[in-house]
Tab-separated table of C-alpha atoms in Angstrom:
chain	number	residue	atom	x	y	z
A	1	MET	CA	9.400	-23.001	11.893
A	2	GLU	CA	11.303	-19.745	12.975
A	3	ILE	CA	13.055	-18.620	10.211
A	4	PRO	CA	15.787	-16.557	11.275
A	5	GLY	CA	16.834	-13.064	10.832
A	6	PHE	CA	13.492	-10.777	10.119
A	7	GLY	CA	11.820	-9.919	13.812
A	8	THR	CA	9.695	-11.293	16.390
A	9	TYR	CA	6.196	-9.390	15.066
A	10	ARG	CA	3.945	-11.900	13.067
A	11	GLY	CA	0.937	-9.823	12.794
A	12	ALA	CA	-0.506	-7.577	10.265
A	13	SER	CA	-0.189	-4.030	11.258
A	14	PHE	CA	2.745	-1.713	10.221
A	15	PHE	CA	1.982	0.148	13.249
A	16	GLU	CA	3.188	-2.490	15.693
A	17	LEU	CA	5.162	-4.162	13.312
A	18	LEU	CA	7.824	-0.970	13.868
A	19	ARG	CA	6.932	-0.680	17.579
A	20	VAL	CA	7.982	-3.808	18.073
A	21	ASP	CA	10.600	-5.179	15.481
A	22	HIS	CA	11.700	-1.177	15.267
A	23	PRO	CA	11.749	0.654	17.827
A	24	GLN	CA	14.402	3.109	16.666
A	25	LEU	CA	11.895	4.241	14.254
A	26	ALA	CA	9.104	4.576	15.767
A	27	ILE	CA	9.602	7.721	18.152
A	28	ASP	CA	8.424	7.265	21.843
A	29	TRP	CA	7.075	10.027	22.976
A	30	SER	CA	6.792	9.446	27.133
A	31	GLN	CA	10.506	9.511	26.903
A	32	ALA	CA	11.200	12.261	25.772
A	33	GLY	CA	11.601	13.707	29.327
A	34	ASN	CA	11.207	17.675	28.351
A	35	ARG	CA	7.560	19.045	29.330
A	36	GLN	CA	7.913	22.332	28.149
A	37	PRO	CA	5.311	22.591	25.067
A	38	VAL	CA	7.596	22.756	21.718
A	39	SER	CA	7.206	25.446	19.041
A	40	VAL	CA	6.475	23.485	15.770
A	41	PRO	CA	4.499	24.496	12.659
A	42	HIS	CA	0.821	23.850	12.988
A	43	GLY	CA	-1.640	23.016	10.201
A	44	THR	CA	-4.879	25.089	10.419
A	45	THR	CA	-8.382	24.502	8.367
A	46	VAL	CA	-9.448	20.861	7.413
A	47	LEU	CA	-13.626	20.461	6.247
A	48	ALA	CA	-14.741	17.035	5.165
A	49	PHE	CA	-18.574	16.778	3.984
A	50	LYS	CA	-20.914	14.374	1.963
A	51	TYR	CA	-22.286	15.079	-1.554
A	52	ALA	CA	-24.680	12.878	-3.958
A	53	GLU	CA	-21.493	10.823	-5.144
A	54	GLY	CA	-19.818	10.311	-1.489
A	55	VAL	CA	-17.425	12.527	0.558
A	56	ILE	CA	-15.240	15.364	-0.040
A	57	VAL	CA	-12.411	16.150	1.533
A	58	ALA	CA	-10.621	20.002	1.459
A	59	GLY	CA	-7.662	21.945	3.374
A	60	ASP	CA	-6.306	25.169	3.244
A	61	ARG	CA	-2.446	24.910	2.543
A	62	LEU	CA	-1.056	27.406	5.278
A	63	ALA	CA	1.239	26.010	8.369
A	64	THR	CA	1.709	28.210	11.125
A	65	GLU	CA	4.428	28.681	13.923
A	66	GLY	CA	2.902	30.965	16.379
A	67	HIS	CA	2.149	33.907	14.463
A	68	ARG	CA	4.463	33.407	11.744
A	69	VAL	CA	4.129	31.414	8.689
A	70	ALA	CA	5.801	28.248	8.528
A	71	SER	CA	4.972	27.474	5.086
A	72	ARG	CA	2.250	28.377	2.475
A	73	ASP	CA	2.072	25.390	0.295
A	74	ILE	CA	2.044	22.509	2.570
A	75	GLN	CA	-0.614	19.546	1.986
A	76	LYS	CA	-2.990	18.510	4.583
A	77	VAL	CA	-4.930	16.229	2.765
A	78	TYR	CA	-4.048	12.778	1.792
A	79	ALA	CA	-5.431	9.758	-0.164
A	80	THR	CA	-4.792	6.664	2.166
A	81	ASP	CA	-6.020	4.525	-0.445
A	82	ASP	CA	-8.189	4.207	-3.005
A	83	HIS	CA	-11.501	4.890	-1.187
A	84	SER	CA	-10.597	6.648	1.838
A	85	MET	CA	-8.809	9.854	2.873
A	86	ILE	CA	-7.188	11.889	5.691
A	87	ALA	CA	-7.154	15.407	6.630
A	88	ILE	CA	-4.822	16.536	9.508
A	89	ALA	CA	-4.962	19.710	11.316
A	90	GLY	CA	-2.386	20.204	14.780
A	91	ALA	CA	0.798	19.878	15.079
A	92	ALA	CA	2.370	19.683	11.116
A	93	GLY	CA	5.195	16.947	11.622
A	94	PRO	CA	3.620	13.917	13.716
A	95	ALA	CA	0.102	14.754	11.567
A	96	ILE	CA	2.138	14.707	8.338
A	97	GLU	CA	3.767	11.554	9.745
A	98	MET	CA	0.294	10.027	11.085
A	99	ALA	CA	-0.991	10.637	7.620
A	100	ARG	CA	1.723	8.873	5.638
A	101	VAL	CA	2.132	5.783	8.063
A	102	MET	CA	-1.893	5.163	8.281
A	103	ARG	CA	-1.629	4.966	4.436
A	104	ILE	CA	1.012	2.084	4.517
A	105	GLU	CA	-0.920	0.857	7.672
A	106	LEU	CA	-3.629	0.199	5.294
A	107	GLU	CA	-1.505	-1.090	2.023
A	108	HIS	CA	0.338	-3.771	4.539
A	109	TYR	CA	-2.739	-4.693	6.182
A	110	GLU	CA	-4.013	-5.529	2.342
A	111	LYS	CA	-0.702	-7.263	0.839
A	112	ILE	CA	-0.436	-9.433	4.426
A	113	GLU	CA	-4.159	-10.608	4.465
A	114	GLY	CA	-4.708	-9.789	0.664
A	115	GLN	CA	-7.777	-8.387	1.621
A	116	PRO	CA	-8.412	-4.765	2.437
A	117	LEU	CA	-9.798	-3.311	5.862
A	118	GLU	CA	-13.405	-2.527	5.690
A	119	LEU	CA	-13.630	1.748	6.215
A	120	ASP	CA	-15.019	0.414	9.581
A	121	GLY	CA	-11.867	-0.990	10.526
A	122	LYS	CA	-9.439	1.734	8.620
A	123	ALA	CA	-11.335	4.373	11.021
A	124	ASN	CA	-10.674	2.042	14.291
A	125	LYS	CA	-7.087	1.648	13.414
A	126	LEU	CA	-6.704	5.528	13.045
A	127	ALA	CA	-8.371	6.004	16.573
A	128	GLN	CA	-5.868	3.239	17.921
A	129	MET	CA	-2.571	5.703	16.473
A	130	ILE	CA	-4.299	8.732	17.863
A	131	ARG	CA	-4.233	7.089	21.075
A	132	ALA	CA	-0.740	5.953	20.892
A	133	ASN	CA	0.073	9.502	20.246
A	134	LEU	CA	-1.328	10.775	23.690
A	135	PRO	CA	1.981	11.406	25.404
A	136	ALA	CA	2.880	13.965	22.811
A	137	ALA	CA	-0.420	15.538	22.948
A	138	MET	CA	0.308	16.012	26.456
A	139	GLN	CA	3.631	17.704	24.780
A	140	GLY	CA	1.131	20.039	22.763
A	141	LEU	CA	1.916	18.115	20.196
A	142	VAL	CA	-1.930	17.527	19.427
A	143	VAL	CA	-2.524	15.966	16.152
A	144	VAL	CA	-6.447	15.630	15.367
A	145	PRO	CA	-7.472	14.500	12.092
A	146	LEU	CA	-10.671	13.871	10.353
A	147	PHE	CA	-11.025	10.878	8.244
A	148	ALA	CA	-13.235	10.135	5.323
A	149	GLY	CA	-13.869	7.531	2.781
A	150	TYR	CA	-16.620	5.838	0.820
A	151	ASP	CA	-17.951	2.671	2.440
A	152	LEU	CA	-18.091	0.205	-0.526
A	153	ARG	CA	-20.504	-2.206	1.406
A	154	ARG	CA	-22.926	0.696	2.500
A	155	LYS	CA	-22.133	2.556	-0.771
A	156	GLN	CA	-22.588	5.889	0.975
A	157	GLY	CA	-19.791	8.286	2.231
A	158	ARG	CA	-18.718	8.263	5.745
A	159	ILE	CA	-16.660	10.729	7.951
A	160	TRP	CA	-15.163	10.164	11.539
A	161	LYS	CA	-13.528	13.437	13.678
A	162	PHE	CA	-11.235	12.262	16.453
A	163	ASP	CA	-10.383	13.478	20.489
A	164	VAL	CA	-6.961	13.368	21.228
A	165	THR	CA	-7.569	10.454	23.347
A	166	GLY	CA	-8.189	8.530	20.318
A	167	GLY	CA	-12.161	9.193	20.916
A	168	ARG	CA	-13.937	8.333	17.552
A	169	TYR	CA	-17.177	10.034	16.454
A	170	GLU	CA	-18.927	9.513	13.448
A	171	GLU	CA	-20.644	12.795	11.607
A	172	ALA	CA	-23.547	12.784	9.384
A	173	ASP	CA	-23.331	15.417	7.334
A	174	PHE	CA	-20.145	17.607	7.915
A	175	GLU	CA	-17.447	18.435	10.037
A	176	ALA	CA	-14.242	21.003	10.119
A	177	THR	CA	-11.414	21.225	12.659
A	178	GLY	CA	-8.066	23.259	13.030
A	179	SER	CA	-8.238	26.841	13.860
A	180	GLY	CA	-10.769	27.737	11.384
A	181	GLY	CA	-13.035	24.835	11.872
A	182	LEU	CA	-15.525	26.652	13.994
A	183	TYR	CA	-16.057	28.997	11.026
A	184	ALA	CA	-16.106	26.456	8.067
A	185	ARG	CA	-18.544	24.404	10.153
A	186	GLU	CA	-20.485	27.695	10.149
A	187	SER	CA	-20.347	28.129	6.426
A	188	LEU	CA	-20.866	24.464	5.716
A	189	LYS	CA	-24.334	25.108	8.231
A	190	LYS	CA	-25.484	27.208	6.075
A	191	SER	CA	-24.608	25.958	2.560
A	192	HIS	CA	-24.517	21.895	2.885
A	193	ARG	CA	-26.850	19.766	1.225
A	194	SER	CA	-26.126	16.013	1.156
A	195	SER	CA	-28.099	15.779	-2.584
A	196	ALA	CA	-25.220	18.167	-4.260
A	197	THR	CA	-23.228	17.661	-7.300
A	198	ARG	CA	-19.637	17.415	-7.757
A	199	GLN	CA	-19.796	20.980	-8.875
A	200	GLU	CA	-22.213	22.068	-6.417
A	201	ALA	CA	-19.842	20.480	-3.625
A	202	LEU	CA	-16.557	21.642	-4.766
A	203	GLU	CA	-18.478	25.636	-4.423
A	204	MET	CA	-19.136	24.844	-0.651
A	205	ALA	CA	-15.927	23.514	0.106
A	206	VAL	CA	-14.223	26.494	-1.610
A	207	GLN	CA	-16.911	28.811	0.112
A	208	ALA	CA	-16.215	27.060	3.254
A	209	LEU	CA	-12.363	27.792	3.300
A	210	THR	CA	-12.604	31.202	1.919
A	211	ASP	CA	-15.108	31.917	5.137
A	212	ALA	CA	-12.662	30.430	7.537
A	213	ALA	CA	-9.617	32.164	5.898
A	214	ASP	CA	-11.470	35.707	6.335
A	215	GLU	CA	-11.778	35.185	9.987
A	216	ASP	CA	-9.019	32.987	11.193
A	217	ARG	CA	-5.688	34.534	10.459
A	218	ALA	CA	-4.011	31.440	10.513
A	219	THR	CA	-5.679	30.020	7.763
A	220	GLY	CA	-4.604	30.186	3.838
A	221	GLY	CA	-7.438	31.766	1.803
A	222	ILE	CA	-6.669	31.029	-1.779
A	223	ASP	CA	-3.524	32.836	-3.160
A	224	THR	CA	-4.618	33.917	-6.822
A	225	LEU	CA	-0.985	35.845	-6.879
A	226	ARG	CA	0.720	32.807	-5.802
A	227	GLY	CA	-1.386	30.118	-7.328
A	228	ILE	CA	-1.419	28.116	-4.155
A	229	PHE	CA	-5.025	26.343	-4.146
A	230	PRO	CA	-6.555	24.618	-1.480
A	231	THR	CA	-6.108	20.229	-1.441
A	232	VAL	CA	-9.806	19.128	-2.408
A	233	ILE	CA	-10.285	15.177	-2.550
A	234	CYS	CA	-13.692	13.551	-4.043
A	235	CYS	CA	-14.120	9.771	-3.012
A	236	SER	CA	-16.564	8.020	-4.876
A	237	GLU	CA	-17.699	4.503	-5.244
A	238	PRO	CA	-15.076	4.505	-8.435
A	239	GLY	CA	-11.974	5.935	-6.319
A	240	ILE	CA	-10.278	9.005	-5.512
A	241	GLU	CA	-9.922	11.857	-7.325
A	242	GLN	CA	-8.509	15.570	-6.803
A	243	ALA	CA	-9.802	18.086	-7.858
A	244	GLU	CA	-7.839	20.419	-10.584
A	245	GLU	CA	-6.320	23.734	-9.926
A	246	ASP	CA	-8.300	25.201	-12.711
A	247	GLU	CA	-11.469	23.897	-11.616
A	248	LEU	CA	-10.740	25.655	-8.100
A	249	ARG	CA	-9.988	28.778	-9.870
A	250	SER	CA	-13.317	28.573	-12.018
A	251	VAL	CA	-15.473	28.283	-8.685
A	252	TYR	CA	-13.147	30.467	-6.581
A	253	GLU	CA	-13.657	33.524	-9.254
A	254	ALA	CA	-17.509	32.591	-9.809
A	255	LEU	CA	-17.865	32.899	-6.022
A	256	VAL	CA	-15.624	36.517	-5.369
A	257	GLU	CA	-17.651	37.962	-8.574
A	258	ARG	CA	-20.901	36.907	-6.735
A	259	ARG	CA	-20.030	38.426	-3.303
A	260	ARG	CA	-18.968	42.022	-5.540
A	261	ALA	CA	-22.069	41.743	-7.252
A	262	ARG	CA	-23.905	42.026	-4.166
A	263	GLY	CA	-22.111	44.602	-3.015
A	264	GLY	CA	-20.772	43.395	0.729
A	265	SER	CA	-17.270	42.764	1.660
A	266	SER	CA	-15.562	40.239	-1.050
A	267	SER	CA	-12.843	38.354	0.114
B	1	MET	CA	25.222	-40.256	27.697
B	2	SER	CA	25.073	-41.574	24.372
B	3	MET	CA	27.783	-41.006	21.896
B	4	PRO	CA	25.295	-39.902	18.605
B	5	PHE	CA	26.583	-42.035	15.482
B	6	TYR	CA	28.963	-39.613	12.970
B	7	VAL	CA	27.697	-38.946	9.983
B	8	SER	CA	29.429	-36.921	6.976
B	9	PRO	CA	28.526	-33.324	6.376
B	10	GLU	CA	28.394	-34.402	2.904
B	11	GLN	CA	25.864	-37.239	4.111
B	12	VAL	CA	23.735	-34.517	6.123
B	13	MET	CA	23.490	-31.832	3.482
B	14	ALA	CA	22.649	-34.730	0.284
B	15	ASP	CA	20.089	-35.891	2.674
B	16	LYS	CA	18.474	-32.247	3.644
B	17	ALA	CA	18.478	-31.329	0.242
B	18	GLU	CA	16.753	-34.652	-1.104
B	19	PHE	CA	13.979	-34.201	1.777
B	20	ALA	CA	13.440	-30.980	0.297
B	21	ARG	CA	13.313	-31.563	-3.359
B	22	LYS	CA	10.992	-34.197	-2.326
B	23	GLY	CA	8.674	-31.645	-0.516
B	24	ILE	CA	9.141	-29.029	-3.648
B	25	GLY	CA	8.415	-31.423	-6.078
B	26	ARG	CA	5.039	-32.442	-4.496
B	27	GLY	CA	3.620	-29.354	-5.286
B	28	LYS	CA	2.664	-27.639	-8.637
B	29	SER	CA	5.176	-25.486	-10.657
B	30	SER	CA	4.905	-21.892	-11.147
B	31	ILE	CA	5.948	-19.603	-14.358
B	32	THR	CA	7.306	-15.933	-14.319
B	33	LEU	CA	7.829	-14.507	-17.659
B	34	GLU	CA	8.343	-10.953	-19.172
B	35	TYR	CA	6.141	-9.829	-21.876
B	36	ALA	CA	5.119	-6.570	-23.515
B	37	GLY	CA	3.599	-4.549	-20.891
B	38	GLY	CA	5.618	-5.816	-17.673
B	39	ILE	CA	5.708	-9.424	-16.252
B	40	ALA	CA	3.238	-11.973	-15.938
B	41	VAL	CA	3.528	-14.548	-12.889
B	42	MET	CA	1.449	-17.704	-12.748
B	43	ALA	CA	0.624	-21.363	-11.213
B	44	GLU	CA	-1.588	-23.816	-11.548
B	45	ASN	CA	-3.481	-23.678	-8.257
B	46	PRO	CA	-6.874	-24.882	-7.962
B	47	SER	CA	-7.144	-23.817	-4.069
B	48	SER	CA	-8.333	-20.139	-2.698
B	49	LEU	CA	-4.744	-20.185	-0.863
B	50	SER	CA	-2.553	-17.881	-2.658
B	51	LYS	CA	0.962	-18.478	-3.961
B	52	ILE	CA	1.709	-15.269	-5.420
B	53	GLY	CA	1.772	-11.946	-3.759
B	54	GLU	CA	2.217	-8.366	-4.242
B	55	ILE	CA	5.323	-7.124	-2.090
B	56	TYR	CA	5.565	-3.708	-3.295
B	57	ASP	CA	5.194	-1.266	-5.685
B	58	ARG	CA	7.415	-2.880	-8.484
B	59	ILE	CA	7.809	-6.426	-7.343
B	60	ALA	CA	6.174	-9.805	-6.751
B	61	PHE	CA	6.407	-12.863	-5.017
B	62	ALA	CA	6.188	-16.215	-6.034
B	63	GLY	CA	6.282	-19.527	-3.942
B	64	VAL	CA	5.785	-23.500	-4.652
B	65	GLY	CA	6.753	-26.256	-2.027
B	66	LYS	CA	4.891	-26.422	1.846
B	67	PHE	CA	2.160	-23.380	1.749
B	68	SER	CA	2.739	-22.578	5.636
B	69	GLU	CA	6.579	-21.682	4.866
B	70	PHE	CA	6.282	-20.190	1.643
B	71	ASP	CA	3.028	-17.859	2.697
B	72	GLN	CA	5.281	-16.933	5.836
B	73	LEU	CA	7.689	-16.034	3.416
B	74	ARG	CA	5.723	-13.805	1.615
B	75	LYS	CA	4.430	-12.398	4.716
B	76	ILE	CA	8.199	-11.901	5.558
B	77	GLY	CA	9.059	-9.734	2.210
B	78	VAL	CA	6.192	-7.495	2.948
B	79	ARG	CA	7.198	-6.616	5.984
B	80	PHE	CA	10.420	-5.983	4.945
B	81	ALA	CA	9.804	-4.114	2.251
B	82	ASP	CA	7.193	-1.580	3.457
B	83	ILE	CA	10.030	-0.979	6.480
B	84	ARG	CA	12.529	0.004	3.796
B	85	GLY	CA	9.843	2.255	1.906
B	86	TYR	CA	9.212	3.566	5.135
B	87	GLN	CA	12.654	4.477	6.034
B	88	TYR	CA	14.199	5.342	2.950
B	89	SER	CA	11.803	6.278	-0.195
B	90	ARG	CA	9.374	4.128	-2.255
B	91	ASP	CA	12.060	3.595	-5.235
B	92	ASP	CA	14.620	2.611	-2.834
B	93	VAL	CA	12.870	-1.034	-2.574
B	94	ARG	CA	14.614	-3.398	-4.864
B	95	ALA	CA	13.915	-7.142	-5.049
B	96	ARG	CA	17.402	-7.631	-5.494
B	97	ALA	CA	17.865	-6.566	-1.536
B	98	LEU	CA	15.098	-8.867	-0.789
B	99	ALA	CA	16.041	-11.545	-2.896
B	100	ASN	CA	19.463	-11.425	-0.909
B	101	ALA	CA	17.749	-11.611	2.302
B	102	TYR	CA	15.579	-14.557	1.537
B	103	SER	CA	18.648	-16.452	0.279
B	104	GLN	CA	19.962	-15.804	3.359
B	105	ALA	CA	17.378	-16.728	5.475
B	106	ILE	CA	16.325	-19.837	3.184
B	107	GLY	CA	20.299	-20.701	3.591
B	108	ASP	CA	20.632	-20.241	7.442
B	109	ALA	CA	17.535	-22.167	7.891
B	110	PHE	CA	19.141	-25.222	5.680
B	111	THR	CA	22.594	-25.400	7.624
B	112	ARG	CA	20.781	-25.114	10.672
B	113	GLU	CA	17.841	-26.494	10.913
B	114	LEU	CA	16.902	-30.385	10.993
B	115	LYS	CA	14.156	-29.709	8.536
B	116	PRO	CA	15.037	-27.382	5.673
B	117	LEU	CA	12.680	-25.213	4.366
B	118	GLU	CA	10.658	-26.803	1.406
B	119	VAL	CA	10.118	-24.235	-1.026
B	120	GLU	CA	11.385	-22.489	-4.050
B	121	VAL	CA	10.759	-18.831	-4.342
B	122	ILE	CA	10.885	-16.002	-6.731
B	123	VAL	CA	11.256	-12.045	-6.485
B	124	ALA	CA	10.054	-10.277	-9.775
B	125	GLU	CA	11.105	-6.502	-10.256
B	126	VAL	CA	8.979	-4.749	-13.091
B	127	GLY	CA	11.121	-1.864	-14.849
B	128	ASP	CA	9.938	1.445	-15.443
B	129	PRO	CA	11.256	2.986	-18.095
B	130	GLU	CA	10.582	6.625	-16.452
B	131	LEU	CA	12.892	5.615	-13.499
B	132	VAL	CA	16.442	6.190	-13.965
B	133	GLY	CA	18.337	3.036	-12.630
B	134	HIS	CA	15.368	0.872	-12.463
B	135	GLU	CA	14.607	0.613	-16.230
B	136	LYS	CA	15.274	-3.079	-16.600
B	137	SER	CA	13.245	-6.212	-14.880
B	138	GLU	CA	14.607	-7.980	-12.802
B	139	ILE	CA	13.307	-11.669	-12.225
B	140	TYR	CA	15.545	-13.829	-8.982
B	141	ARG	CA	14.930	-17.400	-7.821
B	142	VAL	CA	16.200	-18.562	-4.553
B	143	LEU	CA	16.062	-22.412	-3.897
B	144	PHE	CA	15.980	-24.507	-0.894
B	145	ASP	CA	19.379	-24.234	-0.010
B	146	GLY	CA	19.556	-20.747	-0.475
B	147	SER	CA	21.390	-20.221	-3.527
B	148	ILE	CA	20.112	-17.445	-5.570
B	149	SER	CA	20.065	-16.933	-9.458
B	150	ASP	CA	19.027	-14.222	-11.531
B	151	HIS	CA	16.953	-14.458	-14.894
B	152	SER	CA	15.502	-12.286	-17.427
B	153	ARG	CA	12.709	-13.145	-20.486
B	154	PHE	CA	11.511	-16.032	-17.828
B	155	CYS	CA	11.739	-18.178	-15.034
B	156	VAL	CA	10.131	-21.667	-13.421
B	157	ILE	CA	10.175	-23.127	-10.011
B	158	GLY	CA	8.895	-26.004	-8.695
B	159	GLY	CA	9.455	-29.859	-9.658
B	160	SER	CA	9.119	-29.897	-13.274
B	161	GLU	CA	11.448	-26.733	-13.720
B	162	GLU	CA	13.196	-28.420	-16.264
B	163	GLU	CA	10.425	-29.498	-18.525
B	164	LEU	CA	8.659	-25.985	-18.493
B	165	THR	CA	12.163	-24.621	-18.724
B	166	GLY	CA	13.371	-26.584	-21.932
B	167	TYR	CA	9.395	-25.631	-23.434
B	168	LEU	CA	10.010	-22.066	-22.922
B	169	GLN	CA	13.188	-22.013	-24.328
B	170	THR	CA	12.120	-23.161	-27.551
B	171	ASN	CA	9.029	-20.992	-27.677
B	172	TYR	CA	9.076	-18.134	-25.868
B	173	GLN	CA	9.637	-14.539	-27.678
B	174	VAL	CA	10.680	-11.574	-26.562
B	175	ASP	CA	7.892	-8.658	-26.376
B	176	LEU	CA	4.814	-10.973	-26.258
B	177	PRO	CA	1.671	-9.301	-26.083
B	178	LEU	CA	-0.654	-10.137	-22.938
B	179	GLY	CA	-2.681	-12.846	-24.460
B	180	ASP	CA	0.172	-14.786	-25.854
B	181	ALA	CA	1.915	-14.988	-23.428
B	182	LEU	CA	-0.194	-15.942	-21.088
B	183	ARG	CA	-1.122	-18.639	-23.458
B	184	LEU	CA	2.443	-19.632	-23.514
B	185	GLY	CA	2.412	-19.815	-19.729
B	186	ARG	CA	-0.637	-22.318	-19.447
B	187	ASN	CA	0.762	-24.301	-22.446
B	188	ALA	CA	4.042	-24.595	-20.448
B	189	LEU	CA	2.048	-25.362	-16.926
B	190	GLN	CA	-0.135	-28.064	-19.035
B	191	ARG	CA	3.276	-29.676	-19.953
B	192	ALA	CA	4.404	-30.370	-16.167
B	193	ALA	CA	4.478	-33.903	-15.054
B	194	ASP	CA	3.263	-32.911	-11.602
B	195	GLY	CA	0.074	-31.242	-13.244
B	196	GLN	CA	-2.756	-31.416	-15.182
B	197	ALA	CA	-2.987	-31.893	-19.289
B	198	THR	CA	-5.226	-29.145	-19.440
B	199	VAL	CA	-5.599	-26.414	-17.059
B	200	PRO	CA	-8.806	-24.505	-17.167
B	201	PRO	CA	-8.724	-20.684	-16.529
B	202	GLU	CA	-10.569	-21.335	-12.895
B	203	ASN	CA	-7.625	-23.323	-12.093
B	204	LEU	CA	-4.756	-20.683	-12.727
B	205	GLU	CA	-3.751	-18.083	-10.460
B	206	VAL	CA	-2.311	-15.018	-12.586
B	207	CYS	CA	-0.920	-12.098	-11.588
B	208	LEU	CA	0.681	-9.209	-13.523
B	209	LEU	CA	3.364	-6.153	-12.355
B	210	GLU	CA	2.214	-3.627	-15.265
B	211	LYS	CA	4.442	-1.087	-16.301
B	212	ALA	CA	1.590	1.070	-17.557
B	213	ARG	CA	-0.272	1.097	-13.887
B	214	VAL	CA	1.129	4.329	-11.754
B	215	GLY	CA	2.411	3.379	-7.995
B	216	ARG	CA	1.180	0.014	-7.225
B	217	LYS	CA	1.925	-2.080	-10.063
B	218	PHE	CA	0.474	-5.165	-9.062
B	219	ARG	CA	-2.916	-7.039	-9.966
B	220	ARG	CA	-4.616	-10.189	-9.319
B	221	LEU	CA	-6.477	-11.380	-12.648
B	222	ASN	CA	-9.657	-12.879	-12.049
B	223	VAL	CA	-11.336	-15.556	-14.045
B	224	GLU	CA	-13.572	-13.699	-16.741
B	225	GLU	CA	-10.284	-11.523	-17.547
B	226	LEU	CA	-7.928	-14.403	-17.863
B	227	ARG	CA	-10.907	-16.085	-19.770
B	228	GLU	CA	-10.899	-13.103	-21.784
B	229	HIS	CA	-7.286	-12.998	-22.272
B	230	LEU	CA	-6.611	-16.792	-23.075
B	231	GLY	CA	-9.614	-16.489	-25.297
B	232	ALA	CA	-10.923	-19.561	-24.312
């Protein structure tokens, strides 16, 4: 029987619930009309790679608007549940919103159905959300996140990248995206080992972000003056764990020291 | 066109209430009680279909009666809470608002529909000592006709409500450790006329709202954990 006063949607997706029963809360970009690209803050470099225990996702903290700094300490890497993470690059507003809806989506499904989605299912759901964002992407509000997590069934970390049409591509070892993504990927190409320990993995992550910040002006390096460190989240079988600032500081200082000792251009 | 027979509104309501009570009485009871570390929700339930569910960070749901109906209410509650939390903030999702919404919906169905909902539900919210304005735990009960009441310490729903409430009134103590609270709950459920005289841990469904947990405080106990806590 129908219970009155609670909308019509009967499925397990929060994303669809918003669209069906609460359209005032879900923006329909195709109605936005204005075809001029809008100027909004953009997030820059995020990366993900596998290590011995699972997968690491990291991102710098800078958001830029054109040539200006929009924010020095935004967060681009989010835990979406105990075993998955999303890293956002692109238009910061819609991207952060997508990370938030994704997190609620996974929790909502788990509560309605009584069990969580498989990691594949989570990645697929995110692809659908990106596809639904296509009208906004056409207006310049591109959101192309990385998604990574620990697959409890396969007992391994997994990484996906996406394109604006919702195309979903699983990566074998590592991936980076955003304006400094190319440099981060080049850095990882040389340093990455899937058998790395957690400590080695933190070193690889900090090094890749430092290299990206060195080459790409829109990527924020580690700012010891202000005490701004990248967000680095490790995901393994026991769950999610965010690297402490002190840990990142010592990894970064060791890196700088190594480069200084080598006599090259330290960064 | 034939004229329908006149039936007085009192009679209609009395018939509906009797129908609903009968339906609810056929199922087993459920107990919600506060213990030192939070709130425990227990039900005698040998099947794998849950009577207890997570609604939000600090809110749990329990239903008795017709499964399809209270499970629909549970899902509605999850949608209600997630939309609220999305629209405002996670701390703005409160048990009282949800219990009121349930009361409206169940009351509406009772007066308008030919067949009332054969359900009773509980919405429990565990207090968070760190969160100003949210320190106290709250337990709300909504009956088949939409009548709503709030309870502290413990609350029973289901056919044997009076018996079990009586038992808990004599035996309940504040700030019980978890093991004692669960044993008390099981002893109470064993007194229910509609249940079994001895309820093994496999036939118990137990969920906790644990104050000490960060974020989502809801946790379902599995049989091994339950056996350990019950010491049996």
